[in-house]
Coordinates of C-alpha atoms in Angstrom, one line a residue:
X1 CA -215.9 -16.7 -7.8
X2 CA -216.3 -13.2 -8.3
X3 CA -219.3 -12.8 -5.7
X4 CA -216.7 -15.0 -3.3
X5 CA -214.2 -12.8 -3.9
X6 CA -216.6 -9.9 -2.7
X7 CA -218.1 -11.1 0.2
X8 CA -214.3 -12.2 1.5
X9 CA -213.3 -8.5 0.3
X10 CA -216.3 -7.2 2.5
X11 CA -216.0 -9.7 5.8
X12 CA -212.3 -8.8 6.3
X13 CA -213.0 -4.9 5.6
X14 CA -215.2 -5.3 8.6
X15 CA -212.8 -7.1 10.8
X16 CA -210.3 -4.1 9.8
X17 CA -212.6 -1.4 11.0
X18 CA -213.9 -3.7 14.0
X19 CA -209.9 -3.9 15.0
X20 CA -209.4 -0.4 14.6
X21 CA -212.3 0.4 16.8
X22 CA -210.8 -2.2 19.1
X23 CA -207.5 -0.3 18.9
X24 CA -208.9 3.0 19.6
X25 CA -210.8 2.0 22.6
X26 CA -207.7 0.7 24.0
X27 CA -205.3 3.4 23.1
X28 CA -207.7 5.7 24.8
X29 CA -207.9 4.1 28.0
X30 CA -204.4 3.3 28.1
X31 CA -203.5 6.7 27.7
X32 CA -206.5 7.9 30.2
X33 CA -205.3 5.1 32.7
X34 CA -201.7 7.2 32.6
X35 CA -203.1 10.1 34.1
X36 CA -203.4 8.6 37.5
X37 CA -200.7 5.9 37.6
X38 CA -198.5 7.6 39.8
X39 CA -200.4 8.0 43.0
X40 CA -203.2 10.7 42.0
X41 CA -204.6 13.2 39.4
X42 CA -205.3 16.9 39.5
X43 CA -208.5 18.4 37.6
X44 CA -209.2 22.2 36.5
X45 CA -213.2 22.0 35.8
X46 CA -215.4 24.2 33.5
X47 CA -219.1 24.1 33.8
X48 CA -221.0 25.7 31.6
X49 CA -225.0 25.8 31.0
X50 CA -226.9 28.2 28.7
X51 CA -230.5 28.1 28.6
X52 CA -233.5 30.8 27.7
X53 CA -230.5 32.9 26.7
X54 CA -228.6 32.6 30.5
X55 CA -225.5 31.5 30.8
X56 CA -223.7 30.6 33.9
X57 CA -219.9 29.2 34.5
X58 CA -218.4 28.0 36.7
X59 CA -215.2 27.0 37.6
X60 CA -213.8 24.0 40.2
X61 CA -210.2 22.4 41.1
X62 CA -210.4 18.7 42.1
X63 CA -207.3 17.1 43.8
X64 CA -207.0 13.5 44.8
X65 CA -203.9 11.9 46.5
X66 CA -204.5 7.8 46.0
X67 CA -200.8 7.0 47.2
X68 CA -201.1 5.6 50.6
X69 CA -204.1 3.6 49.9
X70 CA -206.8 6.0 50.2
X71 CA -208.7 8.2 48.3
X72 CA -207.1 11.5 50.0
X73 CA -209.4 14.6 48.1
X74 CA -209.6 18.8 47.7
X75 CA -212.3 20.1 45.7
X76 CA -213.0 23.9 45.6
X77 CA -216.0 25.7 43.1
X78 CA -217.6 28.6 43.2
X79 CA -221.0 29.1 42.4
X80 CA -222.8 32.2 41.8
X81 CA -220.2 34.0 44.5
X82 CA -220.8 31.2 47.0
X83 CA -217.8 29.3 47.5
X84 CA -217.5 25.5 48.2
X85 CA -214.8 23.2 49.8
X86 CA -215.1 19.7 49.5
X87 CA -212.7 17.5 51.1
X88 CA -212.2 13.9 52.3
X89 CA -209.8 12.0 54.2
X90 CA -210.3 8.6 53.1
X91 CA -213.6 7.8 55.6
X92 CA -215.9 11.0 55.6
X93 CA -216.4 13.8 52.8
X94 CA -216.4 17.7 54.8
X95 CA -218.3 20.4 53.1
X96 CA -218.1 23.9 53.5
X97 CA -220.6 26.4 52.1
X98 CA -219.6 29.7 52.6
X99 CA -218.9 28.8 56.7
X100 CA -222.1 26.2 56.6
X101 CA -219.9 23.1 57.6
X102 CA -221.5 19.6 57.1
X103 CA -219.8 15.6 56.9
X104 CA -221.4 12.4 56.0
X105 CA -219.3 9.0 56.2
X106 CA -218.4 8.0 52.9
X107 CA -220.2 4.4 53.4
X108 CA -223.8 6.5 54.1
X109 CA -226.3 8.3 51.4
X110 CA -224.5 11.4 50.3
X111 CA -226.8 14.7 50.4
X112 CA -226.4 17.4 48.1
X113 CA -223.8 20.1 49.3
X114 CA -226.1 22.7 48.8
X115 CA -228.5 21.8 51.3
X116 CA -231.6 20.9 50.4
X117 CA -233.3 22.7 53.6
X118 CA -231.5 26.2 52.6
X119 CA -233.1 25.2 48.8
X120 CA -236.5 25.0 49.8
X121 CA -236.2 28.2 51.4
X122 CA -235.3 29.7 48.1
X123 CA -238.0 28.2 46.3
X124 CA -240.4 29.4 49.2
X125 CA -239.4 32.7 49.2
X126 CA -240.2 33.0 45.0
X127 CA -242.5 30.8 43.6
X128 CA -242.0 32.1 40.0
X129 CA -239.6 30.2 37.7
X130 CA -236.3 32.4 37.4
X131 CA -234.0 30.5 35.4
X132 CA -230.6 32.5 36.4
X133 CA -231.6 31.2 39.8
X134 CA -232.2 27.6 38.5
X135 CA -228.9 27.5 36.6
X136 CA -227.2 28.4 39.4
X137 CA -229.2 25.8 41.9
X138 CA -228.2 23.4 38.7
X139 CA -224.4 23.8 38.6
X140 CA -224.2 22.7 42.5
X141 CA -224.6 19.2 41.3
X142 CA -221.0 18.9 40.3
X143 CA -219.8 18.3 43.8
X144 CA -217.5 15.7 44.4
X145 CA -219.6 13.2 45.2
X146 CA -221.3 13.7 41.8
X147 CA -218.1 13.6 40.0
X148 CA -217.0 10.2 41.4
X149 CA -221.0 9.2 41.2
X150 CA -221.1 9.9 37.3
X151 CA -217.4 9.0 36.6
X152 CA -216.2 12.1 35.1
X153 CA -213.2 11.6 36.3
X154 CA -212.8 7.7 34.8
X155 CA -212.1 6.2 31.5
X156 CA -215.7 5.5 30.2
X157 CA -216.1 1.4 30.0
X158 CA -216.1 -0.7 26.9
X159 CA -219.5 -1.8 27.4
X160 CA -221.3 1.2 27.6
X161 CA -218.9 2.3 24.5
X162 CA -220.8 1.7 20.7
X163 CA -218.3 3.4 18.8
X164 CA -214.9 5.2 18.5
X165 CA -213.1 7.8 16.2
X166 CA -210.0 9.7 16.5
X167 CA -208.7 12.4 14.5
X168 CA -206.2 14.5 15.5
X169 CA -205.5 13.2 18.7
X170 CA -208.6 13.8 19.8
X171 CA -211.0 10.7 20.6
X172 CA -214.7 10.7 20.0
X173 CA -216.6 8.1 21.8
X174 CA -220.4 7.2 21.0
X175 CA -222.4 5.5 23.9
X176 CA -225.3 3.4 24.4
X177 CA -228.6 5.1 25.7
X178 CA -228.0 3.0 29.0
X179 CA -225.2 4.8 29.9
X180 CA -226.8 8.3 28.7
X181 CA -229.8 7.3 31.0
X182 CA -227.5 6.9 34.0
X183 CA -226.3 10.3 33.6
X184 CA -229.6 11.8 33.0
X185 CA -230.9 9.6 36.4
X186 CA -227.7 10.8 38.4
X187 CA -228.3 14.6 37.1
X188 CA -232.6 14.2 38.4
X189 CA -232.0 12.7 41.3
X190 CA -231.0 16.0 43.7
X191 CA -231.8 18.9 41.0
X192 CA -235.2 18.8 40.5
X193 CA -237.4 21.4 42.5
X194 CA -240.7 21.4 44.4
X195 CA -242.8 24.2 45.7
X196 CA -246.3 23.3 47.2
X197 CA -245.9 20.1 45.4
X198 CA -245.4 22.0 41.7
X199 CA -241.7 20.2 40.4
X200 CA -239.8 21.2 37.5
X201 CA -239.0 17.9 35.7
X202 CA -235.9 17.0 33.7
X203 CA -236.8 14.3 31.6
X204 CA -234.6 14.5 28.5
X205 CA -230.8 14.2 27.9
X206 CA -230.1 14.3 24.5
X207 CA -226.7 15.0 21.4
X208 CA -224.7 13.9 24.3
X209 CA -221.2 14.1 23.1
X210 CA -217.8 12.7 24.8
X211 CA -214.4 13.8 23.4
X212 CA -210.9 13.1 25.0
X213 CA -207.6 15.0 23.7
X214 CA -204.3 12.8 24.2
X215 CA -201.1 14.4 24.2
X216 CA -198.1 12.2 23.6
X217 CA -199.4 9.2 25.3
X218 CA -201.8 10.6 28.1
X219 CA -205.1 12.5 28.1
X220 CA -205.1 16.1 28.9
X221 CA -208.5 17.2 28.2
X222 CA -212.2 15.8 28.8
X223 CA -215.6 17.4 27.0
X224 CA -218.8 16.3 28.1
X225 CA -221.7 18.6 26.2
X226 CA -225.5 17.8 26.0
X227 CA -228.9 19.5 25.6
X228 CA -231.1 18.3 28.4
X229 CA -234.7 19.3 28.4
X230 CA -236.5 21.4 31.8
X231 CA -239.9 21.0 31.6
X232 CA -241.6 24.0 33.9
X233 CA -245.7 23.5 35.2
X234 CA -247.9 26.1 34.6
X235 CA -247.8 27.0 38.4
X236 CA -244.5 28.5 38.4
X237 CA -244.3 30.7 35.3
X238 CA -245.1 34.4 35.6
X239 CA -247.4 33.8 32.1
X240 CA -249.3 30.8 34.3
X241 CA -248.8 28.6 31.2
X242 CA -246.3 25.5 31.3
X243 CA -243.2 26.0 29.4
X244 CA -240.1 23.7 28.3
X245 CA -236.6 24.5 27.9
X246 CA -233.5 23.4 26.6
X247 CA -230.5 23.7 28.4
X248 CA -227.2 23.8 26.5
X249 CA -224.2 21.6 29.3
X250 CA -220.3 21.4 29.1
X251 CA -218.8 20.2 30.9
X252 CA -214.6 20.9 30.0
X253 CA -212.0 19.0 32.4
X254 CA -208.4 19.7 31.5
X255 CA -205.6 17.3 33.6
X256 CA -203.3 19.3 35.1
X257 CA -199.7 17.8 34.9
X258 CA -201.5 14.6 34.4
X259 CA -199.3 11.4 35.1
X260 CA -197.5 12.9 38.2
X261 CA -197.6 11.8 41.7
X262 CA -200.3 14.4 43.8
X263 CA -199.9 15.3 47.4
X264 CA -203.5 16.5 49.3
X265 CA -203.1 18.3 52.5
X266 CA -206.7 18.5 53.9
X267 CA -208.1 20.9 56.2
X268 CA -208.9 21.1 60.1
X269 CA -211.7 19.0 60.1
X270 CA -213.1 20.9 63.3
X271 CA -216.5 22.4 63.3
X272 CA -218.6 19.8 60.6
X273 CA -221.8 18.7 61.9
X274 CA -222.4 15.0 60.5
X275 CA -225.5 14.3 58.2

């Protein structure tokens, strides 16, 4: 009876922590799903990446107007003193790079909006590893079509979710190496860099970490942090022998006035040459 008694004991201490997991999970994205309900959202973003003792930051606003129907967006950044305008309305996304104006309908490939032409240039120009240079390159891959690609800007799904903790408000989620993969895929695909055939590889995404603050009964802030490992051939270092690196990422989004309605006014779209 006793050892009855214990294994009942155990099983339904398991259901309690399984429903409070549940719980969590769905006070989160209740309280995530609030931040958008009337009609938009408005983003402040904070990127910042330390590696080989560089650090870079940089800073973006992100505005999306979803009330008529479409997905009406503003995104600004600036990145190492270049400044970049992203905007859509609804059927292409309009880039502007410091007056280098480029489009590409929303149903087509996106490409990078730092250009890859104007990055092999770089690259051709210095064949030595420099890695203010590469952090820089690096923090032009949180352009809007990144940020709806990796779903920064999205409660993360219950699938890809193994576990939850909140203390303080603040939720901790835990997910499954599938979903750190697609990150890590998403980050490779337009970041890595070739000169004369030599790449630098990023093959590693690892402590990946997810925390979302909710105030009241809506999130305000967003962490995403990481170390993600830059593996550098022989070719390109000024010591001609291959070195790796790790390189520190946050990524801090904080909702401003989340839960209110948004109103984007977009810019001439004049001038863009379609990619």
């Amino acid at each position: 009876m006793k050892k009855l008694l214990k294994s009942t004991a155990l099983i339904l201490s398991c259901l309690t922590l399984a429903s409070c997991s549940g719980d969590a999970y769905g006070s989160y994205a209740a309280a995530y799903k609030k931040v958008s309900a009337n009609g938009g959202m408005c983003a402040e973003f904070d990127l910042t990446l330390e590696m080989d003792g560089v650090k870079t930051e940089t800073e973006g606003k992100f505005s999306l107007d979803t009330s008529d129907g479409k997905n009406i967006l503003y995104y600004e950044m600036e990145v190492d003193g270049s400044e970049i305008i992203q905007f859509s309305d609804g059927e292409y996304l309009y880039t502007d790079t410091d007056g280098h104006k480029i489009k590409y309908a929303l149903n087509s490939k996106p490409s990078a909006s730092s250009d890859k032409e104007e990055v092999a240039q770089k690259n051709d120009s210095d064949s030595v590893f420099d890695t203010e240079q590469f952090l820089n390159e690096f923090s032009s891959f949180l352009e809007a079509g990144k940020i709806k690609e990796l779903g920064l800007l999205s409660p993360i799904e219950k699938a890809a979710v193994t576990d939850v903790s909140v203390e303080n408000n603040v939720y901790t989620l835990s997910f499954s190496d599938k979903l750190v993969q697609k990150y890590l895929n998403i980050m490779i695909a337009n970041e890595t860099q070739s000169t004369d055939g030599d790449t630098l590889n990023i093959d590693e995404l690892k402590n990946f970490k997810y925390t979302a603050t909710v105030t009241g009964d809506i999130v305000t802030d967003v962490v995403y942090s990481g170390v993600i490992t830059v593996e550098v051939p022989a070719s390109l270092m000024a010591s001609g022998e291959a070195a790796s690196y790790e390189m520190d990422l946050e990524i801090a989004i904080t909702f401003v006035n989340p839960g209110e309605a948004v109103e984007v006014e977009i810019p001439s779209t004049d001038g863009y040459q379609e990619v």
